[in-house]
XYZ file of C-alpha atoms in Angstrom:
719
model
C 0.000 0.000 0.000
C 1.343 3.512 -0.884
C 0.710 6.546 1.348
C 1.859 10.034 0.361
C 1.334 13.706 1.294
C 1.713 16.952 -0.697
C 4.978 17.910 -2.400
C 7.413 15.066 -1.830
C 11.136 15.059 -1.454
C 12.953 11.775 -2.116
C 16.220 11.673 -0.185
C 19.216 9.615 -1.150
C 22.090 9.592 1.366
C 25.596 8.791 0.180
C 26.208 5.118 -0.642
C 22.579 4.235 0.024
C 21.039 2.502 -3.005
C 17.578 2.568 -1.533
C 17.105 6.333 -1.396
C 17.525 9.257 -3.763
C 16.568 12.928 -3.752
C 13.968 14.464 -6.064
C 11.021 16.754 -5.521
C 7.748 15.846 -7.232
C 4.051 16.418 -6.838
C 1.680 13.739 -5.558
C 0.491 12.327 -8.893
C 4.041 12.224 -10.192
C 5.145 10.458 -7.026
C 2.344 7.936 -7.396
C 3.407 7.181 -10.952
C 7.030 6.879 -9.923
C 6.295 4.581 -7.026
C 4.237 2.275 -9.212
C 7.142 1.827 -11.603
C 10.097 1.855 -9.203
C 12.503 -1.052 -9.370
C 13.312 -1.311 -5.658
C 11.768 -0.631 -2.280
C 11.931 3.134 -1.587
C 11.553 5.211 1.520
C 10.078 8.638 0.629
C 10.255 11.544 3.019
C 8.197 14.702 2.785
C 9.070 18.087 4.121
C 6.387 17.358 6.723
C 8.361 14.253 7.793
C 5.696 11.993 6.302
C 7.045 8.660 5.085
C 5.915 6.647 2.132
C 6.885 2.999 1.737
C 6.486 0.894 -1.414
C 5.509 -2.609 -0.281
C 7.032 -5.393 -2.391
C 4.725 -8.165 -3.665
C 6.211 -11.411 -2.402
C 5.737 -14.713 -4.215
C 6.826 -17.980 -2.629
C 8.219 -20.417 -5.169
C 8.397 -24.143 -4.421
C 10.594 -25.981 -6.922
C 10.409 -29.790 -7.171
C 13.139 -31.735 -8.948
C 12.254 -35.209 -10.230
C 13.568 -38.230 -8.367
C 14.781 -39.986 -11.526
C 18.417 -40.777 -12.220
C 20.535 -37.686 -13.025
C 17.535 -35.383 -12.518
C 19.484 -32.823 -10.491
C 21.539 -29.936 -11.828
C 24.166 -27.429 -10.827
C 22.958 -25.005 -13.501
C 21.793 -21.543 -12.493
C 18.019 -21.471 -12.688
C 16.115 -18.241 -13.312
C 12.387 -17.703 -12.971
C 10.098 -15.033 -14.389
C 6.464 -14.606 -13.383
C 4.082 -13.206 -15.975
C 0.817 -11.689 -14.813
C -2.101 -10.034 -16.481
C -0.588 -6.551 -15.893
C 3.161 -7.113 -16.308
C 5.966 -9.549 -15.427
C 8.452 -9.803 -12.592
C 11.581 -9.879 -14.711
C 14.050 -12.769 -14.288
C 15.090 -13.730 -10.761
C 17.799 -16.257 -10.014
C 16.766 -19.025 -7.637
C 19.760 -18.817 -5.343
C 20.896 -22.147 -3.884
C 24.291 -23.238 -2.601
C 23.603 -26.941 -3.092
C 22.121 -26.934 -6.585
C 18.904 -28.742 -7.396
C 19.347 -32.359 -6.424
C 17.170 -35.309 -7.465
C 14.012 -35.596 -5.403
C 14.453 -32.208 -3.727
C 11.814 -29.619 -2.931
C 13.254 -26.157 -2.402
C 11.536 -22.902 -1.523
C 12.467 -19.440 -2.752
C 11.033 -15.930 -2.560
C 10.568 -13.632 -5.523
C 9.809 -9.983 -4.705
C 8.120 -7.732 -7.242
C 8.035 -3.934 -6.772
C 4.483 -3.797 -8.054
C 1.520 -6.034 -8.567
C 1.790 -8.088 -11.735
C -1.892 -8.986 -11.744
C -3.378 -12.459 -12.035
C -0.518 -14.945 -12.462
C -0.663 -16.499 -15.927
C 2.721 -18.010 -16.811
C 5.986 -19.094 -15.238
C 9.152 -18.938 -17.319
C 12.228 -20.975 -16.380
C 15.683 -20.462 -17.815
C 18.813 -22.519 -17.191
C 22.343 -21.150 -17.503
C 25.635 -22.930 -17.020
C 27.384 -22.279 -13.720
C 30.118 -19.677 -14.070
C 32.796 -22.179 -13.031
C 31.678 -24.659 -15.759
C 30.565 -22.438 -18.655
C 30.690 -25.200 -21.283
C 28.861 -27.891 -19.303
C 25.168 -28.601 -19.954
C 23.944 -30.222 -16.756
C 20.368 -31.111 -17.722
C 17.643 -30.716 -15.142
C 14.421 -32.702 -14.730
C 11.933 -30.258 -13.252
C 8.878 -31.947 -11.808
C 6.696 -28.966 -10.922
C 6.607 -25.391 -9.692
C 4.127 -24.249 -7.043
C 3.701 -20.489 -6.666
C 2.047 -18.962 -3.618
C 0.799 -15.475 -4.463
C 0.698 -12.491 -2.073
C -3.022 -13.190 -1.722
C -2.282 -16.724 -0.479
C -3.345 -18.667 -3.581
C -1.259 -21.796 -4.333
C -0.961 -22.335 -8.078
C 0.512 -25.526 -9.555
C 2.562 -25.314 -12.752
C 3.244 -28.908 -13.898
C 6.490 -29.517 -15.765
C 7.673 -33.173 -15.676
C 10.345 -32.780 -18.332
C 14.041 -32.243 -18.919
C 15.474 -28.776 -19.412
C 18.738 -28.013 -21.160
C 21.143 -25.158 -20.631
C 20.542 -21.812 -22.314
C 16.935 -22.829 -22.907
C 13.732 -21.180 -21.748
C 10.639 -23.085 -20.741
C 7.278 -21.418 -20.225
C 4.670 -23.187 -18.100
C 0.938 -22.722 -17.682
C -0.951 -23.579 -14.548
C -2.604 -26.971 -14.111
C -6.123 -25.946 -15.104
C -7.139 -27.757 -18.301
C -8.841 -25.560 -20.859
C -10.125 -25.768 -24.426
C -8.965 -23.336 -27.091
C -12.361 -21.662 -27.346
C -12.229 -20.874 -23.612
C -8.777 -19.262 -23.610
C -9.307 -15.493 -23.269
C -6.088 -13.817 -22.086
C -3.888 -12.715 -25.027
C -0.790 -13.998 -23.215
C -2.321 -17.460 -22.841
C -3.551 -17.552 -26.428
C -0.064 -16.652 -27.621
C 1.490 -19.302 -25.377
C -0.914 -21.941 -26.658
C -0.066 -21.080 -30.259
C 3.670 -21.047 -29.570
C 3.416 -24.364 -27.694
C 1.893 -26.082 -30.727
C 4.244 -24.370 -33.189
C 7.271 -25.659 -31.282
C 5.769 -29.129 -30.918
C 5.188 -29.413 -34.650
C 8.822 -28.483 -35.202
C 10.058 -30.967 -32.592
C 7.814 -33.911 -33.494
C 7.811 -34.978 -37.116
C 6.637 -38.054 -38.968
C 8.726 -40.353 -41.080
C 7.833 -43.315 -43.270
C 9.475 -46.441 -41.895
C 8.004 -48.593 -44.656
C 5.291 -47.974 -47.218
C 1.935 -49.311 -46.053
C 2.809 -49.261 -42.349
C 1.872 -46.701 -39.698
C 4.272 -43.775 -39.776
C 6.886 -43.328 -37.062
C 8.426 -40.463 -35.126
C 11.421 -38.850 -36.811
C 14.242 -39.965 -34.497
C 16.965 -42.593 -34.851
C 17.811 -42.752 -31.152
C 15.831 -42.304 -27.930
C 18.176 -39.435 -27.102
C 17.081 -37.514 -30.190
C 13.551 -37.249 -28.808
C 12.403 -33.864 -27.522
C 12.679 -33.352 -23.738
C 8.906 -33.513 -23.252
C 8.768 -37.262 -23.889
C 12.132 -38.401 -22.578
C 10.744 -38.890 -19.059
C 13.294 -40.796 -16.963
C 14.804 -42.716 -19.859
C 18.432 -43.592 -19.183
C 21.299 -45.622 -20.595
C 20.449 -48.313 -18.048
C 16.977 -48.593 -19.552
C 18.484 -48.869 -23.018
C 20.865 -51.594 -21.832
C 17.950 -53.565 -20.488
C 16.632 -53.705 -24.044
C 19.461 -55.923 -25.318
C 19.658 -59.675 -25.647
C 23.012 -59.511 -23.844
C 21.197 -58.386 -20.710
C 18.785 -61.308 -21.010
C 21.673 -63.752 -21.512
C 23.238 -62.460 -18.296
C 20.040 -62.646 -16.236
C 19.063 -66.098 -17.488
C 22.676 -67.328 -17.326
C 22.394 -68.633 -20.870
C 25.472 -70.065 -22.533
C 26.815 -69.117 -25.969
C 24.978 -71.666 -28.132
C 25.809 -73.763 -31.198
C 23.845 -74.343 -34.406
C 23.298 -78.008 -33.624
C 19.972 -79.832 -33.486
C 18.574 -80.630 -30.065
C 19.311 -84.266 -29.328
C 16.205 -84.585 -27.160
C 13.513 -82.252 -25.844
C 14.470 -82.984 -22.252
C 17.700 -81.051 -22.799
C 15.630 -77.892 -23.181
C 14.438 -78.199 -19.618
C 17.849 -77.385 -18.184
C 18.218 -74.109 -20.085
C 16.458 -72.026 -17.451
C 16.929 -72.677 -13.754
C 14.505 -70.213 -12.163
C 11.217 -70.744 -14.006
C 7.938 -68.929 -13.395
C 5.088 -71.233 -12.374
C 3.281 -70.669 -15.663
C 6.389 -71.661 -17.626
C 6.620 -74.856 -15.603
C 2.961 -75.552 -16.396
C 3.567 -74.926 -20.117
C 6.567 -77.273 -20.187
C 4.511 -79.999 -18.550
C 1.346 -79.582 -20.659
C 2.395 -78.197 -24.061
C 1.607 -81.459 -25.914
C -1.913 -81.725 -24.489
C -4.774 -80.851 -26.854
C -6.717 -79.188 -24.051
C -3.837 -76.805 -23.306
C -3.273 -76.208 -27.032
C -6.892 -75.022 -27.293
C -6.715 -73.068 -24.028
C -3.987 -70.833 -25.432
C -6.275 -69.458 -28.156
C -8.410 -68.007 -25.353
C -5.986 -67.100 -22.604
C -2.492 -67.420 -24.013
C -0.335 -64.840 -25.738
C -2.747 -64.275 -28.603
C -6.425 -64.398 -27.637
C -7.274 -62.357 -30.740
C -7.308 -64.661 -33.767
C -9.939 -67.213 -32.820
C -13.486 -66.686 -34.110
C -16.729 -68.608 -34.132
C -17.231 -70.655 -37.314
C -20.781 -70.905 -38.664
C -19.670 -72.113 -42.089
C -16.430 -73.740 -43.176
C -14.447 -71.850 -45.819
C -14.072 -73.731 -49.098
C -10.310 -73.753 -48.663
C -10.700 -75.914 -45.525
C -12.748 -78.965 -46.630
C -13.207 -80.698 -43.285
C -15.949 -83.303 -43.482
C -18.237 -84.647 -40.813
C -16.736 -88.083 -41.422
C -13.265 -86.772 -40.506
C -14.253 -85.313 -37.143
C -17.336 -87.221 -36.001
C -15.319 -89.285 -33.506
C -14.359 -86.041 -31.691
C -17.978 -84.871 -31.416
C -20.836 -86.172 -29.234
C -22.289 -89.468 -30.506
C -25.510 -88.039 -31.904
C -24.037 -84.798 -33.192
C -22.575 -83.606 -36.488
C -20.149 -80.887 -37.507
C -23.010 -78.910 -39.071
C -25.186 -79.082 -35.957
C -22.307 -78.044 -33.713
C -21.626 -75.056 -35.977
C -25.276 -74.051 -35.658
C -24.976 -74.283 -31.870
C -21.942 -71.974 -31.957
C -19.524 -74.621 -30.674
C -17.085 -74.699 -33.609
C -14.246 -72.177 -33.844
C -11.656 -71.336 -36.466
C -8.145 -69.884 -36.435
C -7.025 -68.820 -39.893
C -3.443 -67.676 -40.528
C -4.074 -66.523 -44.105
C -1.764 -63.486 -43.726
C 1.161 -65.944 -43.835
C 0.164 -67.396 -47.208
C 2.877 -67.771 -49.869
C 5.583 -66.150 -47.749
C 9.150 -67.238 -48.380
C 11.074 -68.598 -45.410
C 14.259 -67.002 -44.126
C 17.784 -68.421 -43.992
C 19.446 -68.881 -40.604
C 23.108 -69.887 -40.567
C 22.795 -70.540 -44.316
C 19.994 -73.048 -43.726
C 16.545 -72.622 -45.240
C 13.657 -72.033 -42.836
C 9.959 -72.658 -43.504
C 6.594 -71.045 -42.872
C 3.079 -72.427 -42.924
C -0.260 -70.609 -43.239
C -2.442 -73.053 -41.307
C -6.133 -73.306 -40.551
C -7.137 -74.849 -37.251
C -10.641 -76.034 -36.320
C -11.634 -76.310 -32.658
C -14.617 -77.701 -30.770
C -15.878 -76.232 -27.488
C -17.210 -78.977 -25.241
C -17.677 -79.373 -21.490
C -15.733 -76.196 -20.755
C -12.779 -77.233 -22.918
C -11.645 -76.024 -26.332
C -10.247 -78.966 -28.297
C -8.508 -78.960 -31.704
C -10.186 -81.343 -34.151
C -8.543 -80.541 -37.509
C -5.447 -78.751 -38.827
C -4.514 -77.934 -42.426
C -1.046 -76.416 -42.791
C -1.515 -74.343 -45.948
C -4.315 -72.315 -47.501
C -4.837 -74.283 -50.706
C -6.445 -77.711 -50.201
C -5.127 -80.651 -52.191
C -3.303 -83.973 -52.101
C -0.062 -82.419 -50.809
C -1.851 -80.535 -48.056
C -3.524 -83.116 -45.803
C -5.921 -82.292 -42.983
C -4.361 -83.592 -39.778
C -6.574 -85.027 -37.055
C -6.147 -85.986 -33.390
C -6.586 -89.613 -34.485
C -3.426 -89.487 -36.614
C -0.133 -90.723 -35.248
C 1.097 -88.882 -32.166
C 4.059 -87.381 -34.020
C 1.985 -86.338 -37.068
C -0.502 -84.525 -34.845
C 2.225 -83.005 -32.645
C 4.127 -81.621 -35.642
C 0.931 -80.127 -37.105
C 0.315 -78.325 -33.811
C 3.932 -77.106 -33.758
C 3.419 -75.486 -37.181
C 0.318 -73.761 -35.809
C 2.318 -72.535 -32.826
C 4.971 -71.111 -35.164
C 2.225 -69.311 -37.094
C 1.039 -68.021 -33.720
C 4.546 -66.675 -33.076
C 4.412 -64.551 -36.233
C 0.801 -63.380 -35.872
C 1.283 -62.570 -32.215
C 4.652 -60.824 -32.324
C 4.197 -58.847 -35.542
C 0.463 -58.163 -35.780
C -1.261 -58.266 -32.420
C 1.760 -57.129 -30.398
C 4.038 -54.910 -32.518
C 1.566 -53.395 -34.979
C -1.623 -53.101 -32.947
C -0.153 -51.870 -29.665
C 3.370 -50.492 -30.213
C 3.077 -48.907 -33.651
C -0.496 -47.682 -33.243
C 0.410 -46.357 -29.793
C 3.178 -44.361 -31.450
C 0.698 -42.884 -33.926
C -1.605 -41.824 -31.072
C 1.372 -40.306 -29.236
C 2.988 -38.313 -32.041
C -0.395 -37.001 -33.217
C -1.130 -35.938 -29.631
C 2.167 -34.089 -29.255
C 1.618 -32.251 -32.546
C -1.997 -31.218 -31.984
C -2.724 -30.837 -28.270
C -1.034 -28.060 -26.280
C -0.045 -28.967 -22.742
C -3.084 -27.188 -21.289
C -5.583 -29.202 -23.348
C -7.656 -31.548 -21.171
C -7.067 -34.493 -23.520
C -3.313 -33.915 -23.465
C -3.396 -34.097 -19.679
C -5.518 -37.243 -19.845
C -3.325 -39.007 -22.411
C 0.240 -37.999 -21.523
C 0.662 -40.660 -18.775
C -0.376 -43.267 -21.348
C 2.440 -42.335 -23.745
C 5.317 -42.901 -21.328
C 8.275 -44.667 -23.002
C 6.240 -45.656 -26.091
C 8.424 -43.689 -28.510
C 11.689 -44.814 -26.898
C 10.700 -48.474 -26.924
C 9.580 -48.314 -30.549
C 12.795 -46.650 -31.697
C 14.765 -49.463 -30.072
C 12.408 -52.119 -31.447
C 13.020 -50.837 -34.972
C 16.750 -50.929 -34.292
C 17.049 -54.185 -32.338
C 14.112 -56.346 -33.425
C 12.929 -55.560 -36.951
C 15.953 -53.899 -38.569
C 17.775 -55.639 -41.425
C 20.250 -57.156 -38.951
C 17.816 -57.392 -36.040
C 16.374 -60.330 -34.139
C 13.679 -61.220 -36.689
C 16.047 -61.530 -39.672
C 18.535 -63.468 -37.560
C 16.387 -65.848 -35.539
C 12.927 -66.215 -37.119
C 11.618 -68.087 -40.133
C 9.799 -65.014 -41.426
C 13.012 -62.992 -41.741
C 13.028 -59.465 -43.102
C 11.362 -59.350 -46.538
C 8.495 -61.674 -45.637
C 8.095 -59.852 -42.338
C 7.475 -56.555 -44.142
C 4.978 -58.198 -46.499
C 3.168 -59.716 -43.541
C 3.086 -56.412 -41.639
C 1.621 -54.593 -44.639
C -1.092 -57.236 -44.946
C -1.843 -56.893 -41.251
C -1.891 -53.087 -41.432
C -4.374 -53.161 -44.313
C -6.749 -55.233 -42.169
C -6.878 -52.854 -39.198
C -10.418 -51.860 -38.230
C -11.786 -49.567 -35.546
C -14.049 -52.294 -34.179
C -11.112 -54.675 -33.712
C -9.531 -52.116 -31.341
C -12.724 -51.869 -29.256
C -13.007 -55.084 -27.260
C -16.824 -55.075 -26.857
C -17.221 -54.797 -30.653
C -14.376 -57.220 -31.343
C -15.757 -59.955 -29.082
C -19.165 -59.622 -30.708
C -17.778 -59.671 -34.258
C -15.766 -62.801 -33.534
C -18.805 -64.489 -31.950
C -17.083 -65.150 -28.630
C -19.705 -63.809 -26.207
C -20.581 -67.207 -24.717
C -17.553 -69.481 -24.966
C -16.654 -70.487 -21.385
C -13.408 -69.770 -19.538
C -12.387 -66.951 -21.860
C -10.665 -64.877 -19.174
C -9.163 -62.378 -21.611
C -12.727 -61.485 -22.616
C -14.079 -61.447 -19.067
C -11.319 -59.284 -17.595
C -10.896 -57.183 -20.735
C -14.557 -56.204 -20.918
C -14.554 -55.226 -17.245
C -11.424 -53.129 -17.757
C -12.941 -51.479 -20.820
C -16.051 -50.559 -18.821
C -13.960 -49.110 -15.980
C -11.852 -47.033 -18.369
C -14.954 -45.923 -20.282
C -16.661 -44.820 -17.055
C -13.591 -42.781 -16.099
C -13.121 -41.278 -19.558
C -16.827 -40.491 -19.999
C -16.891 -38.547 -16.744
C -13.727 -36.717 -17.732
C -14.825 -35.830 -21.254
C -18.309 -34.797 -20.090
C -16.751 -32.390 -17.605
C -14.854 -30.475 -20.281
C -17.066 -30.930 -23.337
C -20.586 -30.549 -24.624
C -21.440 -31.952 -28.057
C -21.023 -28.425 -29.417
C -17.581 -28.135 -27.792
C -16.527 -31.426 -29.406
C -17.505 -30.174 -32.850
C -15.806 -26.796 -32.299
C -12.500 -28.194 -30.987
C -10.193 -27.820 -33.977
C -7.233 -29.197 -32.034
C -9.189 -32.390 -31.342
C -10.320 -32.807 -34.939
C -6.743 -32.221 -36.174
C -5.511 -34.969 -33.815
C -7.984 -37.435 -35.307
C -7.069 -36.425 -38.853
C -3.366 -37.085 -38.208
C -4.154 -40.474 -36.639
C -6.160 -41.529 -39.696
C -3.535 -40.285 -42.142
C -0.396 -41.519 -40.407
C -1.939 -44.722 -39.107
C -2.868 -45.710 -42.679
C -6.504 -45.826 -41.587
C -8.203 -43.658 -44.205
C -9.701 -46.483 -46.280
C -13.411 -46.907 -45.671
C -13.126 -50.547 -44.587
C -11.147 -49.502 -41.515
C -14.211 -47.791 -40.080
C -12.287 -45.223 -38.041
C -14.280 -42.035 -37.433
C -13.559 -39.112 -39.767
C -14.603 -36.565 -37.158
C -16.120 -36.363 -33.694
C -19.628 -34.984 -33.276
C -20.669 -36.068 -29.784
C -19.235 -36.540 -26.328
C -20.169 -40.229 -26.524
C -18.167 -40.746 -29.740
C -15.165 -39.004 -28.235
C -15.372 -40.998 -24.989
C -15.367 -44.290 -26.910
C -12.354 -43.268 -29.003
C -10.387 -42.098 -25.960
C -11.250 -45.349 -24.168
C -9.965 -47.269 -27.188
C -6.662 -45.376 -27.128
C -6.077 -45.902 -23.403
C -7.211 -49.551 -23.505
C -4.909 -50.285 -26.463
C -1.714 -48.958 -24.874
C -2.449 -50.313 -21.398
C -4.714 -53.364 -21.116
C -4.355 -54.719 -24.646
C -0.586 -54.359 -24.551
C -0.460 -56.163 -21.205
C -2.607 -59.001 -22.578
C -0.285 -59.698 -25.522
C 3.039 -58.734 -23.955
C 3.363 -59.819 -20.355
C 3.125 -63.586 -20.882
C 5.779 -63.904 -23.585
C 8.320 -65.610 -21.355
C 5.630 -67.644 -19.582
C 4.407 -69.221 -22.840
C 7.475 -68.730 -25.057
C 10.222 -69.697 -22.623
C 9.493 -73.309 -23.542
C 10.550 -73.170 -27.180
C 8.468 -76.047 -28.672
C 5.326 -74.208 -27.556
C 6.320 -70.984 -29.345
C 9.014 -71.718 -31.946
C 10.369 -68.681 -33.770
C 11.449 -70.760 -36.731
C 11.067 -74.220 -38.281
C 13.775 -75.902 -40.320
C 11.730 -78.370 -42.375
C 8.756 -77.736 -44.666
C 5.221 -78.674 -43.629
C 4.672 -82.416 -44.169
C 2.916 -83.183 -47.454
C 1.491 -86.500 -46.332
C 0.675 -88.371 -43.173
C 2.603 -91.179 -41.532
C 6.152 -89.947 -42.175
C 6.815 -87.873 -39.068
C 9.041 -89.376 -36.362
C 10.364 -88.098 -33.053
C 13.673 -87.350 -34.744
C 12.051 -85.396 -37.580
C 10.232 -83.286 -34.991
C 13.608 -82.399 -33.434
C 15.062 -81.659 -36.866
C 12.137 -79.345 -37.624
C 12.366 -77.356 -34.392
C 14.843 -74.428 -34.192
C 18.493 -75.245 -33.604
C 20.160 -74.590 -30.257
C 21.391 -71.099 -31.169
C 18.023 -69.908 -32.511
C 16.262 -71.383 -29.481
C 18.461 -69.656 -26.944
C 18.382 -66.293 -28.689
C 14.594 -66.399 -29.089
C 14.161 -67.273 -25.405
C 16.378 -64.324 -24.470
C 14.199 -61.973 -26.523
C 10.841 -63.151 -25.131
C 12.318 -62.905 -21.645
C 13.477 -59.374 -22.324
C 10.167 -58.247 -23.814
C 8.067 -59.454 -20.900
C 10.048 -57.937 -18.032
C 8.584 -55.285 -15.760
C 10.371 -51.964 -15.551
C 11.669 -50.859 -12.163
C 9.882 -47.520 -12.597
C 6.593 -48.827 -13.997
C 3.334 -46.968 -13.442
C 0.349 -49.345 -13.080
C -2.920 -48.382 -14.721
C -4.632 -45.527 -12.901
C -1.512 -44.379 -11.038
C -0.614 -40.824 -11.992
C 2.286 -39.718 -9.757
C 3.087 -36.845 -12.118
C 0.164 -34.638 -11.138
C -1.320 -32.619 -13.985
C -4.668 -31.693 -12.449
C -5.816 -29.642 -9.489
C -9.495 -29.297 -10.413
C -11.915 -31.093 -8.131
C -13.830 -33.082 -10.761
C -10.878 -34.807 -12.500
C -9.252 -35.536 -9.135
C -12.448 -37.207 -7.924
C -12.699 -39.172 -11.164
C -9.118 -40.411 -10.770
C -9.835 -41.529 -7.210
C -12.959 -43.407 -8.336
C -10.987 -44.920 -11.235
C -8.412 -46.290 -8.810
C -11.122 -47.685 -6.533
C -12.860 -49.416 -9.442
C -9.569 -50.956 -10.537
C -8.887 -52.136 -6.992
C -12.311 -53.808 -6.843
C -11.548 -55.629 -10.100
C -8.182 -56.750 -8.724
C -9.939 -58.432 -5.817
C -12.437 -60.199 -8.089
C -9.691 -61.495 -10.378
C -7.623 -62.644 -7.401
C -10.644 -64.521 -6.035
C -11.247 -66.286 -9.358
C -7.591 -67.081 -9.962
C -7.262 -68.716 -6.555
C -9.527 -71.497 -7.886
C -7.658 -72.051 -11.168
C -4.807 -74.464 -11.872
C -3.419 -71.890 -14.303
C -4.350 -68.359 -13.148
C -4.963 -65.668 -15.771
C -3.383 -62.540 -14.310
C -2.297 -60.503 -17.351
C -5.317 -58.182 -17.137
C -5.300 -57.882 -13.374
C -5.031 -54.076 -13.045
C -1.947 -54.343 -10.834
C -0.165 -56.047 -13.761
C -1.297 -53.537 -16.404
C 0.959 -50.572 -17.114
C -0.370 -47.148 -18.039
C 1.501 -47.290 -21.332
C 3.571 -49.334 -23.766
C 6.641 -49.172 -21.549
C 8.478 -52.325 -22.678
């Protein structure tokens, strides 16, 4: 508060920077005091004193607790209000900003800056190390205003030297609701910079586009999170070899299957179960429902012409008075068709030809079990492509199932895992970064579900599917056939197949018993949809949805860069209602969290026993029955080297990160509004209730299905 009397005399004693002498009239004094740079004591000839009271802001600075998050850089802060700004102030600290620290500072302004709008941070090298860039991971800034308001400015990103970073407060807001010119300008600048930092590139024609970066360390600071060299090391087969204590292998054939058992000493319980039961028809059928790939099976109401199974062939596997036709009418016959593998040329491993099949497998659901009743190993029927049956010789039937399991390896790893979760997750992420500013409610909702996705995908392209990666080296599909397969899979993507309620209905799997992926997945979808619907309804009306150009631009980029513009894909062209938006957002979150967990987490459980999930086969599919022996099965299975390397990869891909965030856990707070905070709390409670129900069911099962237990589902594609 400023008090003054008639003509004023400002007095400045010698060597006193706080006082100076000048005579002015009241209005002039008032103007001067409002624009002065420091606290002044003003004396009048009547001995009246006038004091300019500084506006004090308390600044709480939180540094992330991730590795190397701290910095010795000099950090400056500038507060921008509706009236003016504070100018830069150095945050003086003798200890630097260390990882996990919360430090408090005071910034004094000589005048009121008005409603606080923005916080600007700037990092400068310490004077004693002018050439060193000691990056800083700032978690958040909390500013307490002179009026006592505490305002959160989320950051959660790395900051380099000689860079400026401008933050908005935590309140989510749509573009049409932004009124202050400073905030409009910041929003526009935020998106302009993002579109410069995040660019698309074509990895291969016909596949979803990728982020333009060759290394995780080329990614912009906003999405680097706590990614470190240690994390990158964990994504190498060498790390898996060390953890599993695997020996450097040879290219020899396994002399007997029992030798495989000694490869891994510390086996998960599920892996032990797989090793014991992998030959059993009941377990073979079970995996189509609750194994690594519960996505390819569908109800069969009519046999395709290319799969001429007759009633005579399978009647002994059906009830006495039943027929194949009647069981199809009842909805008890199911089909797995691997047509995307048709006519693909096998790879060479160690100069030896490898082979692929494109099988069809018929299954019968009876008494709570799903049993295989017929297998054809290629798409074209004929004399050299017999239909194998459970009544054939044990080795004939076993080898036919092994070819199906190899087809499962390719469909699972490349289509349902890599393409549908990793690559599509990357499309959602890059489109989000390019079209949603940090203050957009949907950015705040989605950002926790993008964590590590870009880093992991960059490494996958380098380590797994590059020309000299794991797939060309240790799988039958190799490089060229892999790209052909991926393009076929990408052309078959549909919106309904990403929405589990629609997908289950389309595949006719509503009633098949003991389908735990369906049961848990539908419950998770409903929980996510309830959360998202409440969130979207809070920020949007139908009119707001239609008017949100940032939202519509996000969808347009997803369609274009996800290769989803063809009409058969069925992806929406625009959003018109809150309900449409809520479903799409649920699909995105479900895909990168629950769906990824369903197809990722069990890779070592089911693939650690190689004969159950062979990455390659060294002999062609048998062209007639009665010729397969135990030795020919061993000669068909991958050699020792391919086996060990494939096991190392599936082990690596299914490991939990030490810094994982389970679904619904948002430690990096982006919201302070009451409604979203309540919705997050309810979301967590709903997930906890589902955990208890799944635990109760699993306690009664010989082989628990835990991949969609919320505690085992990550927020994002983080491995």
